[in-house]
Each structure stands twice: as structure tokens, then as C-alpha cells.
XYZ file of C-alpha atoms in Angstrom:
559
model
C 0.071 0.008 -0.087
C 0.984 3.390 -0.756
C 0.726 6.831 1.228
C -0.558 10.068 0.026
C 1.659 12.258 -2.338
C 0.404 15.350 -0.600
C -0.884 16.464 -3.861
C -4.838 16.995 -4.708
C -6.103 13.670 -6.596
C -8.805 15.728 -8.433
C -11.187 18.558 -9.024
C -14.500 18.354 -6.957
C -15.910 18.062 -3.379
C -19.515 17.360 -2.387
C -21.825 17.881 0.435
C -25.083 16.385 -0.728
C -28.720 16.241 0.705
C -30.816 13.114 0.356
C -32.698 14.610 -2.533
C -29.767 15.396 -4.578
C -28.149 11.977 -3.311
C -31.166 10.150 -5.059
C -30.501 11.669 -8.252
C -26.725 10.900 -8.369
C -26.729 7.414 -6.706
C -26.542 5.761 -10.077
C -22.936 7.339 -10.500
C -21.614 4.929 -7.778
C -23.636 1.687 -8.261
C -23.705 -0.837 -5.752
C -21.001 -0.455 -3.313
C -19.493 -3.061 -4.693
C -18.841 -6.702 -4.655
C -15.953 -7.844 -6.537
C -14.052 -10.796 -7.624
C -11.730 -10.595 -4.665
C -14.112 -11.401 -1.948
C -12.109 -14.535 -1.465
C -9.545 -12.329 0.447
C -12.441 -11.357 2.907
C -10.989 -11.855 6.634
C -8.965 -10.477 9.248
C -5.725 -10.756 10.834
C -3.626 -9.318 13.927
C -0.422 -7.356 13.292
C 0.311 -7.168 17.069
C -1.212 -3.578 17.470
C -4.285 -3.587 15.413
C -6.994 -5.841 13.958
C -6.632 -5.805 10.224
C -9.772 -6.297 8.401
C -9.796 -6.829 4.571
C -13.482 -6.449 3.249
C -12.486 -8.636 0.110
C -13.326 -5.688 -2.117
C -10.878 -2.740 -2.409
C -10.753 -1.788 1.399
C -8.550 -2.718 4.090
C -8.850 -1.080 7.414
C -7.074 -1.240 10.912
C -8.570 -0.888 14.334
C -6.124 -0.422 17.306
C -6.404 -3.352 19.885
C -5.510 -0.803 22.557
C -8.141 2.108 22.205
C -10.592 1.150 19.427
C -9.266 3.902 17.063
C -9.545 3.526 13.309
C -5.855 3.676 12.529
C -5.737 2.821 8.933
C -8.144 3.213 5.964
C -6.651 1.840 2.626
C -8.741 2.086 -0.505
C -6.926 0.667 -3.702
C -3.598 0.775 -2.173
C -3.978 4.488 -0.920
C -3.954 5.341 2.722
C -6.927 8.102 3.475
C -6.865 7.759 7.343
C -5.073 10.401 9.506
C -4.202 13.935 9.644
C -1.977 15.833 12.149
C -0.753 12.616 13.585
C -4.437 11.664 14.711
C -6.500 8.765 14.193
C -10.292 8.450 13.354
C -12.327 7.771 16.561
C -15.150 8.301 18.884
C -14.789 11.975 20.245
C -11.007 12.652 20.552
C -10.146 9.100 21.396
C -11.358 6.772 24.096
C -8.369 5.717 25.776
C -7.623 2.159 26.969
C -10.362 -0.136 25.983
C -11.134 -3.892 25.601
C -11.310 -4.457 21.975
C -12.396 -7.713 20.449
C -13.051 -9.176 17.060
C -15.142 -11.862 15.756
C -16.259 -13.193 12.153
C -19.790 -14.560 11.613
C -20.059 -15.896 7.921
C -19.752 -12.823 5.785
C -19.633 -10.226 8.426
C -16.779 -9.165 10.840
C -17.475 -7.307 13.817
C -14.759 -5.264 15.927
C -16.273 -4.408 19.528
C -14.740 -1.739 21.378
C -15.675 -1.271 25.353
C -14.821 1.677 27.288
C -16.634 1.975 30.703
C -20.246 1.983 29.981
C -19.539 2.892 26.310
C -19.635 0.474 23.408
C -18.571 1.047 19.869
C -18.553 -1.172 16.933
C -17.028 -1.433 13.382
C -18.521 -4.078 10.942
C -17.191 -5.180 7.701
C -19.311 -7.071 4.948
C -17.695 -9.267 2.517
C -16.984 -7.560 -0.964
C -18.054 -4.153 0.099
C -16.100 -1.116 0.362
C -17.849 0.144 3.669
C -17.426 0.420 7.209
C -20.463 0.209 9.328
C -20.311 1.858 12.674
C -22.490 1.814 15.843
C -22.054 3.673 19.234
C -23.810 3.095 22.418
C -23.561 5.636 24.954
C -25.548 4.549 27.700
C -25.084 7.451 30.131
C -23.193 10.675 30.919
C -20.076 8.931 32.490
C -18.297 8.749 29.164
C -17.952 11.817 26.889
C -19.015 10.624 23.357
C -20.667 13.266 21.298
C -19.270 12.571 17.949
C -17.322 10.191 15.545
C -14.648 11.828 13.441
C -13.064 10.274 10.245
C -9.725 12.137 10.048
C -8.522 12.357 6.469
C -5.070 12.985 5.131
C -4.178 16.308 3.658
C -3.714 16.838 0.099
C -6.192 13.959 -1.058
C -9.137 16.283 -1.648
C -9.425 19.809 -2.608
C -10.917 22.223 -0.235
C -13.317 24.419 -2.257
C -16.664 24.188 -0.353
C -17.890 27.453 1.217
C -18.618 25.999 4.419
C -15.349 24.277 4.932
C -13.203 24.759 7.983
C -10.228 26.808 7.063
C -7.661 27.999 9.203
C -7.474 31.554 8.199
C -5.034 34.342 9.461
C -7.510 35.992 11.754
C -9.486 34.462 14.752
C -12.636 36.470 15.279
C -14.585 34.461 17.647
C -13.837 31.920 20.364
C -10.786 30.456 18.554
C -13.099 28.642 16.016
C -14.187 31.084 13.907
C -11.755 32.714 11.238
C -11.614 35.386 8.461
C -9.742 35.076 5.476
C -7.677 37.941 3.932
C -10.569 38.413 1.767
C -12.972 39.159 4.460
C -14.999 35.870 3.949
C -15.213 33.872 7.248
C -14.939 30.079 8.006
C -15.867 27.900 10.945
C -16.400 24.273 11.377
C -19.930 25.084 12.730
C -21.079 26.303 9.340
C -22.779 23.039 7.835
C -25.515 24.947 5.752
C -27.484 21.815 5.951
C -30.278 20.635 8.310
C -30.241 17.036 9.400
C -33.348 16.177 7.211
C -31.418 17.803 4.112
C -28.623 15.309 3.780
C -28.029 11.647 3.666
C -24.164 11.692 3.378
C -21.315 14.104 3.307
C -17.953 13.876 1.979
C -15.510 14.419 -0.845
C -14.790 13.233 -4.221
C -11.849 13.543 -6.643
C -14.134 12.221 -9.594
C -12.298 8.981 -9.455
C -12.344 8.502 -5.830
C -15.084 9.195 -3.093
C -14.937 9.122 0.565
C -18.200 9.546 2.542
C -19.856 9.320 5.709
C -23.577 8.312 5.475
C -25.472 9.411 8.363
C -27.517 7.203 10.789
C -31.231 7.831 11.410
C -30.407 10.085 14.143
C -32.990 8.450 16.553
C -30.875 8.840 19.577
C -29.668 12.309 18.377
C -31.317 15.570 19.552
C -32.750 18.666 17.991
C -35.270 17.363 15.426
C -35.260 17.382 11.560
C -34.125 21.062 11.332
C -31.272 21.078 13.486
C -27.831 22.018 12.142
C -24.630 20.878 13.436
C -21.164 20.703 12.099
C -20.633 18.035 9.525
C -16.959 18.231 8.308
C -13.911 20.453 8.256
C -11.040 20.879 5.986
C -7.626 22.640 6.449
C -4.153 22.702 5.453
C -3.238 19.609 7.569
C -6.236 17.438 6.641
C -10.022 17.094 6.902
C -12.679 15.605 9.163
C -16.081 14.135 8.525
C -18.306 13.855 11.380
C -21.144 11.872 12.488
C -22.517 13.863 15.450
C -24.232 11.796 18.162
C -24.769 14.965 20.358
C -24.159 18.665 19.603
C -24.655 21.192 22.143
C -24.476 24.521 19.924
C -28.167 25.984 20.077
C -29.541 22.778 21.245
C -32.987 22.666 22.289
C -33.380 19.119 23.658
C -31.560 17.142 26.481
C -29.104 14.616 25.301
C -30.467 11.216 24.512
C -28.787 8.020 25.277
C -28.492 4.541 23.724
C -27.352 2.865 20.417
C -26.783 5.300 17.476
C -26.235 3.534 14.062
C -25.382 2.277 11.923
C -23.519 5.187 10.186
C -21.262 4.253 7.375
C -17.882 5.096 5.940
C -18.203 4.372 2.285
C -15.500 4.407 -0.401
C -16.655 4.707 -3.950
C -14.760 5.224 -7.548
C -15.954 8.744 -7.186
C -19.582 8.739 -7.371
C -22.091 9.119 -4.476
C -22.426 6.279 -2.077
C -25.199 3.634 -2.915
C -28.803 4.876 -2.058
C -29.072 1.526 -0.226
C -27.151 2.847 2.618
C -29.128 6.030 3.358
C -31.028 6.502 6.459
C -34.377 4.856 6.124
C -33.223 2.571 3.097
C -30.476 0.699 4.873
C -31.513 -2.799 6.034
C -29.210 -4.582 8.330
C -30.885 -7.942 9.169
C -27.315 -9.293 8.945
C -26.634 -7.640 12.179
C -29.573 -8.812 14.078
C -27.642 -11.735 15.654
C -24.250 -10.083 16.264
C -25.091 -9.095 19.809
C -24.591 -5.441 19.494
C -25.368 -3.560 22.678
C -28.807 -1.772 22.378
C -29.718 -3.133 18.928
C -33.140 -3.476 18.044
C -34.239 -5.221 15.031
C -36.700 -4.251 12.441
C -39.191 -6.855 13.858
C -38.987 -4.843 17.380
C -39.974 -1.512 15.716
C -43.246 0.076 14.510
C -44.559 2.416 12.180
C -46.768 5.650 12.409
C -48.789 6.432 9.014
C -51.026 9.362 8.481
C -53.857 9.450 5.991
C -53.458 13.140 5.495
C -53.082 16.736 7.114
C -56.021 19.328 6.708
C -55.846 22.937 7.150
C -52.400 23.318 5.373
C -51.031 26.198 3.582
C -49.951 24.574 0.381
C -47.256 27.118 -0.332
C -45.172 25.335 2.250
C -43.681 22.075 3.066
C -44.970 20.138 6.009
C -42.871 17.763 8.173
C -44.245 15.426 10.835
C -42.074 14.810 13.953
C -42.099 12.204 16.630
C -40.183 12.611 19.855
C -39.935 11.483 23.443
C -36.989 11.382 25.861
C -35.564 8.025 24.229
C -35.963 8.786 20.534
C -36.743 11.131 17.621
C -38.064 10.634 14.075
C -39.499 12.524 11.293
C -41.127 12.283 7.903
C -42.250 14.685 5.043
C -45.941 15.181 4.627
C -47.018 14.660 0.916
C -47.627 17.948 -0.833
C -50.990 16.724 -2.414
C -52.819 15.746 0.727
C -50.465 15.709 3.653
C -49.953 11.860 4.007
C -47.090 10.627 5.842
C -45.196 7.685 6.977
C -42.474 7.212 9.549
C -41.052 3.618 9.855
C -38.486 1.931 12.222
C -39.814 3.600 15.270
C -39.002 2.207 18.728
C -42.119 1.193 20.768
C -43.392 4.003 22.996
C -45.594 6.977 23.313
C -44.405 10.221 21.417
C -45.309 13.774 20.959
C -46.521 14.231 17.332
C -45.668 17.764 15.837
C -46.603 18.986 12.580
C -44.564 21.513 11.455
C -45.465 24.321 8.425
C -41.960 24.993 7.190
C -40.334 24.918 10.623
C -43.182 26.298 12.886
C -45.075 23.924 14.985
C -48.854 24.109 14.175
C -50.226 21.225 15.624
C -49.237 18.749 18.571
C -50.543 15.415 19.629
C -49.639 12.064 20.906
C -49.249 8.598 19.397
C -48.293 5.350 20.649
C -46.040 2.805 18.607
C -46.038 -0.933 19.239
C -43.328 -3.457 17.779
C -44.145 -5.000 14.578
C -47.419 -2.717 14.216
C -48.545 0.303 12.181
C -50.354 2.728 14.003
C -52.689 4.333 11.490
C -54.028 8.079 12.242
C -57.096 9.670 10.607
C -56.713 13.073 8.978
C -54.886 15.598 11.153
C -56.803 18.943 11.173
C -54.579 21.870 11.840
C -56.939 24.668 13.617
C -56.671 27.621 11.610
C -55.749 29.582 14.772
C -52.799 27.513 15.125
C -51.036 29.168 12.036
C -50.296 32.762 12.765
C -50.199 33.499 9.077
C -54.112 33.104 8.936
C -54.574 36.171 11.037
C -55.768 39.293 9.336
C -52.982 41.798 9.394
C -52.743 45.517 8.447
C -49.295 44.817 7.366
C -46.883 41.878 7.541
C -43.122 41.471 7.335
C -42.148 38.148 6.030
C -44.144 34.943 6.407
C -44.873 32.822 9.446
C -42.839 29.575 8.951
C -40.420 29.258 11.880
C -37.357 30.575 10.004
C -35.884 34.054 9.021
C -35.782 32.767 5.474
C -36.337 35.764 3.186
C -34.990 38.501 5.494
C -31.825 40.241 4.776
C -28.711 37.934 5.070
C -30.783 34.923 6.172
C -29.387 32.466 3.650
C -25.822 33.607 4.181
C -26.127 33.315 7.963
C -26.112 29.422 7.754
C -22.651 29.224 6.490
C -20.981 32.555 7.454
C -20.396 34.761 10.484
C -22.571 38.063 10.642
C -19.226 39.951 10.205
C -18.534 38.301 6.770
C -17.755 40.820 4.077
C -20.536 39.214 1.930
C -23.216 40.276 4.558
C -25.258 43.307 3.587
C -25.422 46.073 6.233
C -27.060 44.987 9.355
C -28.622 48.509 9.791
C -31.263 50.310 7.669
C -34.961 51.107 8.152
C -38.137 49.546 6.542
C -40.981 51.250 5.056
C -44.397 49.402 4.838
C -45.621 49.560 1.209
C -41.980 49.863 -0.362
C -42.164 46.298 -1.727
C -38.931 45.657 -0.053
C -40.162 45.144 3.572
C -38.823 41.702 3.951
C -35.621 41.880 2.070
C -34.593 45.414 3.762
C -35.211 43.873 7.081
C -32.235 42.082 8.743
C -32.821 38.594 9.752
C -31.081 39.010 13.288
C -30.970 41.971 15.717
C -28.313 42.608 18.395
C -28.424 45.152 21.066
C -24.819 46.273 20.066
C -25.245 46.151 16.402
C -28.650 47.166 15.243
C -30.967 47.579 18.016
C -33.596 50.438 17.460
C -34.314 49.626 13.783
C -37.313 51.556 12.725
C -40.532 50.358 10.609
C -42.412 53.271 9.064
C -46.040 52.823 8.141
C -49.403 54.509 7.486
C -52.809 53.685 8.899
C -56.292 54.931 7.849
C -58.437 56.881 10.189
C -60.360 53.909 11.061
C -57.205 51.896 12.018
C -55.725 54.775 13.912
C -58.864 54.926 16.006
C -58.574 51.488 17.515
C -56.222 49.675 19.632
C -54.109 47.062 17.712
C -51.878 43.709 18.583
C -48.438 43.824 17.431
C -46.651 40.362 16.950
C -42.863 39.659 16.598
C -42.063 35.983 16.154
C -38.506 34.710 17.052
C -36.806 31.679 16.183
C -33.971 31.703 18.720
C -32.081 34.345 20.997
C -28.686 34.626 22.276
C -28.002 35.953 25.885
C -31.765 36.346 26.398
C -32.253 38.877 23.730
C -35.863 39.713 23.172
C -37.692 42.803 21.439
C -38.924 45.807 23.372
C -40.833 48.090 21.102
C -41.492 51.959 20.932
C -44.232 53.463 18.934
C -44.277 57.119 17.747
C -41.660 57.759 20.469
C -44.619 58.150 22.973
C -45.589 54.570 23.805
C -43.154 52.098 25.131
C -43.978 48.263 25.781
C -42.730 46.576 28.883
C -39.628 44.476 28.664
C -41.021 40.982 27.968
C -39.658 38.165 30.095
C -37.226 35.932 28.076
C -38.540 32.774 26.590
C -36.792 29.434 27.174
C -33.924 29.189 24.712
C -30.566 27.735 24.196
C -27.817 29.144 26.426
C -24.815 28.581 23.973
C -23.932 30.645 20.791
C -26.261 30.425 17.957
C -26.422 33.508 15.698
C -22.567 33.390 14.964
C -22.273 29.623 14.582
C -24.645 29.067 11.701
C -28.028 28.356 13.700
C -31.249 30.352 13.888
C -33.178 27.162 15.217
C -33.990 27.508 18.863
C -37.586 27.509 20.205
C -40.057 29.442 18.037
C -41.856 32.046 20.179
C -44.236 35.031 19.480
C -44.173 38.000 21.380
C -47.467 40.089 21.384
C -47.639 43.699 22.414
C -51.089 45.505 22.929
C -50.864 49.042 21.574
C -53.431 51.469 22.603
C -55.192 53.701 20.005
C -53.516 56.731 21.847
C -50.250 55.537 20.551
C -51.212 56.067 16.655
C -50.956 59.258 14.599
C -54.151 60.599 13.662
C -52.607 62.284 10.510
C -53.162 59.644 7.860
C -50.623 61.171 5.701
C -47.841 60.784 8.235
C -46.027 57.758 8.927
C -46.031 56.156 12.200
C -42.857 54.611 13.598
C -42.239 51.455 15.103
C -38.727 51.163 16.921
C -37.529 47.661 17.848
C -34.967 47.431 20.337
C -33.069 44.211 21.761
C -33.595 44.173 25.605
C -31.211 42.135 27.791
C -28.514 42.725 30.464
C -26.528 39.709 28.993
C -24.098 39.157 26.329
C -20.948 41.098 25.391
C -20.471 43.418 22.595
C -20.915 43.353 18.936
C -22.080 40.156 17.248
C -21.920 38.513 20.839
C -24.102 40.875 22.507
C -27.760 39.941 23.155
C -29.505 39.178 20.038
C -32.504 37.450 18.506
C -33.523 35.755 15.105
C -36.798 37.048 13.700
C -39.669 34.911 11.974
C -42.162 37.484 11.088
C -43.604 40.850 12.457
C -47.108 41.902 11.887
C -49.661 44.612 13.006
C -53.141 42.786 13.283
C -56.336 44.370 11.905
């Protein structure tokens, strides 16, 4: 086998979501049974268990700590950068590592305290299947990192982690000389948007296919770091639990399988994708916490009524032990969620990312729970309320606001961001695109919205609503109307306590602030503009983009 030459092998890199993946899977074909399957087996080199998949992949697992110490595909070593192995977290330390072969499957088992981790190989496949069972909080295990040698794949993705000259935040957000920012946090994709991540040269592809994330946290819209790449190599992640802007407690139990897949440049086979992968071959391997398909159930809904058909709807299931989700069919809202562990779950229907219905559903092993049509009450969707004016649409995201798209893969200080200041005029046609997606106490607090009212509207009290999607340091909006009426400072809703707005995530707990504005606050001159000033109230945070802030979903004045 030969090592890296240190020069790029090709032109392209990819991070693909499941929809794109389905269209490109044919590039790879099956991952791949070859004529060399007779070489399938394992050996012991003294320090490692050496597993030959009988295809084009040979990998090694340390007998001391369970690290993946070598990943050789077609004679080229891909594992390792900066002298580091691939492993759970940053390495487990001294562990009990064993190996066993059962027919066409080899299983390497790693035990470290209460943690159990597994590598499996199948005869004739260029895949490594992994499971991680974190039983409790006694062991830190929130990720698996595949560490890839430098120079093997080009670094040309905008969300790549690049060590740049200037550190601008917390030693993990960087600015390049051209003013663009980079951080390992900037994944761009929600969990539901991708089935795999990785790189390709056009002739070699190295991928991590994610698990179904049933024991992860944060739901279908959660964003976490997926990969990074820098001068000394790259890393591909399967995140078992990620704390940044997290809305749920950590779940424990077996996560997987997730798969390290090597191809001849194409996407990994769609048969490996979450919800598609079948692992009946693993049923009898003795993997701790493993539940076979026969021990799982399914939830199916015949439809969802009361939808706004301009939006995609998602149905989520969650309890303290597991989470699942599925897309509702656009024509009628039909959905199906399979592979669910038995139990009682909160069922949530999301319009975009905004919860508009919650209920309860119970799941039994080997059975399908069929639900009649779910009716979303009109009052549950704030977009159904009659408004004098509205900025943006109610969908649980800041999408459409100024800089919203950029903020999933860049820091707010990025040179590509439009000015965070600037006021808004209702009726201009640019209300949404001119309004910043985020407000901070030390950056753009006090932004002004100008609007006119008719005589009848000015003669009545109205409710003002501001929807937010997350907040940092308890930032929340306080409003002033026409410099004469000031709202009380609202209590902060429950939001994640970590960074959010600066690490590519707007997804916290959606919350709507309401303000009862008396008729006496409005101007009686119908030709004059009323002013609404929105301030960020909080005594927490520091300065600039780490001052107290919040992400906006929509703002409206009800009729």
C-alpha cells in the first residue's frame, strides 16, 4: 500500500442532501462486490486488527483504544491528519477491543466503561459500518470523526473549515484575507437535508452516510458541524450529540449504523441511506442496544387538512428516548414514519419549521399505528390572522429576511453580508428583504419600521406580533411606537444558552411576542408615517455580534 503524495487527486468536493443524493446514486452503483471477495477476513498485526473487506478496502482498528488507525482504498491510505486517528470523540483511551467473524460479517467491538462502539465489515463491500452506544453521561462521546490525510481532496466548499489568518470569535471562527469567514460550525444543511457528506476527486469518493439520528437531539431542522478541512487534513463527522443552540436534552442509547463508504468517485449507494439501509445481517451479532426491524413499529397518517399548500410540512415524533420525522406529501399531507422504537411520542406537525399542531401517538413493535386526517386549527397558524401589514411569512425561519441565507454558513461580520442597519418602509415592496434576519443590542437595536394607518385603523387599539426563532443571551424585543408609547420589557422565553447566531444556527424555540398597542399611540394624521422602533432588551451578552440578540421569523400588526 502507498501513502499520500500530498497533492490533490482531483477537482471536486461534494456535500449532498438526500434529494440530490437520490439523483446521483447511479454514479456509484452498488458498493461493490468484487471478484476479490475470497480475500475477506481479518488478521492481527500485534497492534491492530486488520480487516480485509474482500473488495478494495482494508482497514485497521487499534487493539488498545479502538481507534481506526488505517483506511486503505485501492492501495492509498486515507486515514489520518496531524498524527491523529479516526475515533469516537477525541479518542477513548485504553479499551477492551475484540473481533469476531460470523459468515460474511466481521465485527470489531470496543468497550470503554459504559460505552460500546462497533465496526463491521461485509464481504465484498467497500464500507465500514459503525455503531456507538453511549449508555449514560459517564463517558464523553458526542461524535465520531473520520480524519482524512491532507492533499487528497481539494478544499473548495464555502462551508469548509479553513484555518485563516485572523481568529474573530472563540478560537473557532476565522476570517480570510478577503473578508470571508470560515468555521467548522457552518454546515449549511439541516439534518433532514442530507443523507451523506464527503469528498470526491471524480475517481475516488470518501463519504460518511449518517444514521437515522434516532438517539440524537434537536429534531429534523437541527444544524451541526458536518465536516472541516484545512491545511493539515480534513474531518467528516457523525454527530451523536451537539450542544450548540441545542433545544433538547441528550438522548442515550445505540446510534447507528452510520457508514464510512469508499467509491470510485460517485455518490454512495442509496441502499445505505437512512430509512433505506437494512441490516438484518446484524440482528444476531450481539450489538449492545440493537433493536431489529421486527422490534420496531410504524406511524402512518392518511392526511393533514388545514395546510397552507405554499409550504412543505414535516411530521416529527419525539420523546425522551428517541426522535423521528417524515415529510408530508404535498398533495394531501399523507406521511409515513417507519423504524420507530415502541413507546408514546409527541407528534408535531410543522409548517416549514413552525409547529402548528401537536398530539400524542403510541407505537408498538411489529405494528402500524394509522392516524386519521390531522386537522390543523386555523388559529394555530399565525399566518392566517388578518393583518394591516406583515413583514415576512410565518414559517419558523428567518428565510427571506436580509442576510438570512448567508447566515447558515458565514459569520455576521462576513464581507458578503449586507449592512445590518437600515430602516424599513411598509408598502415599499422591499419590507422583508430590507429587514435584517437578526437583531443585536450592540449592532442594530432600534431599527425603525415606518407605516401609515387609515383613520379607522388609527382609532383602534391593535396587537403587534414579533415572532422569533432563537435568541442569544436572553435577547428579546422591546418596542416603542411614535416615541410616545413604550412596551414593557417582555420576559425571555426558554432558549438555548450557547452561541447560535454566530455559528450558523437560527433554530431554537419558536416564540411569539405580542404587544397590545393602545389607540392613543397612533398618529391621527393619515398622511404621516407612524414609527415602530424595535430594540433588543437584555443585560446579558458582551459586545458586537456576541451582544444579546435574536432571530426574527415575522412581524405583523393585526387588524
